[in-house]
Amino acid sequence: TREHAVRTDAQKHLANYAPTFVQTVLMYAVSPQEPWRLRWDLLVLVLVIYSSIIVPYDAAFRPDKDPANLDQLVDAAFYADIVLNFWTGFDKGYEIVLDKGEIVRNYVTGWFLIDFVATVQWDSIVGWFDDDLGASIGVKMLALIKIFRLARASRLIDRLTANWTTHSGYIEAGKFFMYVAIVGHLLACFFFLWPVLMSGELEPADGRLASGY
């Protein structure tokens, strides 16, 4: 019938088009200097700084806090960034490489493992398998692995400032002071958290979670 013939032609067209579309998507690569890619990098940099502040604070002062919707969105953004990195070229210093094979090889042998480990919610994974173990303070401290997201900061800043005419010394000084401020915050949270870890309790005995900061 005519309807059957039309349906058959559509199926043939889809069968011929689908492999081409998939191949195009898999071989696609975007320059790290594309405006929309730079805007995404700026967003991820803000989320890196947010995570570097909130994650140690929650571990020290709010270890029983349930993940908020915002935290889940932040985690989703880091997963999306990992995927996007497989489609983003990289700067060799004298050229931007857009060859897909080199992009994948460069990322997998470089920053992929650190990005992946710092993105996964390891404490939640343990809690899925064992509720009692997931509630222990030791497992909850696995959330601190997310601090390694800070490793993204230097790469993101370098990409964002690649075309700036500002002297590189000012940029490096800005990165240095940012790291100093974040490390100071981490140390403050750790000094408050250490007695709690040693006592094995989720909260200090006097219940004054915010008084030490």
GROMACS .gro file of C-alpha atoms in nm, residues 27-207:
model
  181
   27MET     CA    1   3.383   1.345   1.547
   28TYR     CA    2   3.264   1.695   1.641
   29ALA     CA    3   3.511   1.918   1.826
   30VAL     CA    4   3.478   2.271   1.956
   31SER     CA    5   3.754   2.526   2.004
   32PRO     CA    6   3.820   2.615   2.369
   33GLN     CA    7   3.801   2.980   2.260
   34GLU     CA    8   3.443   2.961   2.132
   35PRO     CA    9   3.237   3.231   2.313
   36TRP     CA   10   2.975   2.985   2.443
   37ARG     CA   11   3.252   2.750   2.563
   38LEU     CA   12   3.420   3.034   2.751
   39ARG     CA   13   3.090   3.125   2.916
   40TRP     CA   14   3.055   2.763   3.026
   41ASP     CA   15   3.411   2.767   3.162
   42LEU     CA   16   3.329   3.081   3.361
   43LEU     CA   17   3.023   2.908   3.508
   44VAL     CA   18   3.227   2.599   3.599
   45LEU     CA   19   3.496   2.820   3.760
   46VAL     CA   20   3.229   2.981   3.979
   47LEU     CA   21   3.104   2.633   4.074
   48VAL     CA   22   3.460   2.521   4.154
   49ILE     CA   23   3.499   2.812   4.395
   50TYR     CA   24   3.153   2.743   4.539
   51SER     CA   25   3.241   2.374   4.598
   52SER     CA   26   3.577   2.465   4.754
   53ILE     CA   27   3.393   2.677   5.009
   54ILE     CA   28   3.074   2.481   5.073
   55VAL     CA   29   3.206   2.122   5.076
   56PRO     CA   30   3.455   2.165   5.366
   57TYR     CA   31   3.210   2.389   5.551
   58ASP     CA   32   2.936   2.127   5.530
   59ALA     CA   33   3.179   1.851   5.636
   60ALA     CA   34   3.288   2.048   5.942
   61PHE     CA   35   2.969   2.219   6.054
   62ARG     CA   36   2.679   2.037   5.884
   63PRO     CA   37   2.782   1.672   5.841
   64ASP     CA   38   2.418   1.553   5.867
   65LYS     CA   39   2.297   1.790   5.597
   66ASP     CA   40   2.101   1.624   5.316
   67PRO     CA   41   2.207   1.723   4.963
   68ALA     CA   42   2.011   2.027   4.848
   69ASN     CA   43   1.877   2.074   4.497
   70LEU     CA   44   2.150   2.328   4.434
   71ASP     CA   45   2.418   2.076   4.531
   72GLN     CA   46   2.272   1.823   4.289
   73LEU     CA   47   2.269   2.079   4.009
   74VAL     CA   48   2.633   2.161   4.083
   75ASP     CA   49   2.726   1.792   4.066
   76ALA     CA   50   2.533   1.758   3.738
   77ALA     CA   51   2.726   2.053   3.593
   78PHE     CA   52   3.059   1.885   3.675
   79TYR     CA   53   2.944   1.562   3.508
   80ALA     CA   54   2.841   1.764   3.202
   81ASP     CA   55   3.180   1.935   3.200
   82ILE     CA   56   3.358   1.598   3.193
   83VAL     CA   57   3.153   1.492   2.891
   84LEU     CA   58   3.209   1.827   2.720
   85ASN     CA   59   3.586   1.799   2.768
   86PHE     CA   60   3.584   1.500   2.530
   87TRP     CA   61   3.458   1.736   2.258
   88THR     CA   62   3.678   2.037   2.341
   89GLY     CA   63   4.009   2.104   2.169
   90PHE     CA   64   4.321   2.193   2.362
   91ASP     CA   65   4.597   2.448   2.322
   92LYS     CA   66   4.944   2.312   2.255
   93GLY     CA   67   5.091   2.657   2.297
   94TYR     CA   68   5.137   2.721   1.928
   95GLU     CA   69   4.812   2.574   1.793
   96ILE     CA   70   4.469   2.457   1.905
   97VAL     CA   71   4.427   2.084   1.845
   98LEU     CA   72   4.081   1.985   1.718
   99ASP     CA   73   4.160   1.628   1.612
  100LYS     CA   74   3.908   1.412   1.803
  101GLY     CA   75   4.149   1.125   1.863
  102GLU     CA   76   4.412   1.356   2.011
  103ILE     CA   77   4.150   1.535   2.222
  104VAL     CA   78   4.030   1.211   2.380
  105ARG     CA   79   4.383   1.078   2.429
  106ASN     CA   80   4.501   1.406   2.584
  107TYR     CA   81   4.210   1.421   2.830
  108VAL     CA   82   4.207   1.052   2.929
  109THR     CA   83   4.583   1.049   2.992
  110GLY     CA   84   4.571   1.387   3.163
  111TRP     CA   85   4.299   1.531   3.384
  112PHE     CA   86   4.014   1.285   3.332
  113LEU     CA   87   4.087   1.064   3.635
  114ILE     CA   88   4.117   1.360   3.874
  115ASP     CA   89   3.801   1.520   3.734
  116PHE     CA   90   3.609   1.193   3.762
  117VAL     CA   91   3.720   1.113   4.118
  118ALA     CA   92   3.639   1.469   4.231
  119THR     CA   93   3.292   1.460   4.072
  120VAL     CA   94   3.147   1.126   4.187
  121GLN     CA   95   2.944   1.128   4.511
  122TRP     CA   96   3.138   0.848   4.681
  123ASP     CA   97   2.965   0.892   5.017
  124SER     CA   98   2.623   0.854   4.854
  125ILE     CA   99   2.735   0.541   4.669
  126VAL     CA  100   2.844   0.377   4.996
  127GLY     CA  101   2.513   0.481   5.155
  128TRP     CA  102   2.316   0.309   4.879
  129PHE     CA  103   2.475  -0.025   4.967
  130ASP     CA  104   2.477   0.011   5.345
  131ASP     CA  105   2.264   0.271   5.526
  132ASP     CA  106   2.442   0.229   5.860
  133LEU     CA  107   2.787   0.256   5.707
  134GLY     CA  108   2.675   0.551   5.495
  135ALA     CA  109   2.572   0.735   5.814
  136SER     CA  110   2.917   0.698   5.972
  137ILE     CA  111   3.133   1.005   5.995
  138GLY     CA  112   3.421   0.838   5.812
  139VAL     CA  113   3.208   0.776   5.504
  140LYS     CA  114   3.054   1.122   5.519
  141MET     CA  115   3.406   1.263   5.505
  142LEU     CA  116   3.440   1.107   5.158
  143ALA     CA  117   3.255   1.415   5.038
  144LEU     CA  118   3.580   1.605   5.099
  145ILE     CA  119   3.720   1.437   4.787
  146LYS     CA  120   3.519   1.698   4.596
  147ILE     CA  121   3.778   1.954   4.707
  148PHE     CA  122   3.997   1.818   4.427
  149ARG     CA  123   3.763   2.002   4.191
  150LEU     CA  124   3.990   2.293   4.267
  151ALA     CA  125   4.239   2.132   4.027
  152ARG     CA  126   4.012   2.256   3.746
  153ALA     CA  127   4.059   2.620   3.846
  154SER     CA  128   4.401   2.679   3.691
  155ARG     CA  129   4.299   2.522   3.358
  156LEU     CA  130   3.979   2.724   3.346
  157ILE     CA  131   4.152   3.051   3.429
  158ASP     CA  132   4.420   2.986   3.166
  159ARG     CA  133   4.153   2.927   2.900
  160LEU     CA  134   3.948   3.228   3.006
  161THR     CA  135   4.248   3.462   3.002
  162ALA     CA  136   4.425   3.319   2.695
  163ASN     CA  137   4.331   3.619   2.479
  164TRP     CA  138   4.362   3.885   2.747
  165THR     CA  139   4.616   4.161   2.702
  166THR     CA  140   4.664   4.187   3.079
  167HIS     CA  141   5.017   4.109   3.196
  168SER     CA  142   5.038   3.742   3.295
  169GLY     CA  143   5.195   3.842   3.628
  170TYR     CA  144   4.869   4.002   3.740
  171ILE     CA  145   4.675   3.689   3.643
  172GLU     CA  146   4.916   3.462   3.832
  173ALA     CA  147   4.898   3.692   4.134
  174GLY     CA  148   4.518   3.675   4.123
  175LYS     CA  149   4.530   3.294   4.114
  176PHE     CA  150   4.778   3.290   4.402
  177PHE     CA  151   4.558   3.504   4.629
  178MET     CA  152   4.252   3.297   4.537
  179TYR     CA  153   4.434   2.977   4.635
  180VAL     CA  154   4.558   3.133   4.959
  181ALA     CA  155   4.205   3.237   5.055
  182ILE     CA  156   4.062   2.892   4.976
  183VAL     CA  157   4.343   2.707   5.157
  184GLY     CA  158   4.289   2.931   5.459
  185HIS     CA  159   3.920   2.839   5.454
  186LEU     CA  160   4.005   2.469   5.425
  187LEU     CA  161   4.243   2.487   5.721
  188ALA     CA  162   3.987   2.669   5.934
  189CYS     CA  163   3.727   2.400   5.861
  190PHE     CA  164   3.980   2.121   5.920
  191PHE     CA  165   4.093   2.260   6.257
  192PHE     CA  166   3.730   2.266   6.369
  193LEU     CA  167   3.662   1.920   6.225
  194TRP     CA  168   3.967   1.743   6.370
  195PRO     CA  169   3.837   1.704   6.731
  196VAL     CA  170   3.508   1.577   6.591
  197LEU     CA  171   3.687   1.313   6.385
  198MET     CA  172   3.895   1.208   6.682
  199SER     CA  173   3.586   1.169   6.902
  200GLY     CA  174   3.400   0.976   6.632
  201GLU     CA  175   3.093   1.196   6.673
  202LEU     CA  176   2.906   1.376   6.400
  203GLU     CA  177   2.868   1.684   6.618
  204PRO     CA  178   3.071   1.834   6.904
  205ALA     CA  179   2.938   1.744   7.248
  206ASP     CA  180   2.821   2.099   7.322
  207GLY     CA  181   2.632   2.117   6.990
   0.00000   0.00000   0.00000
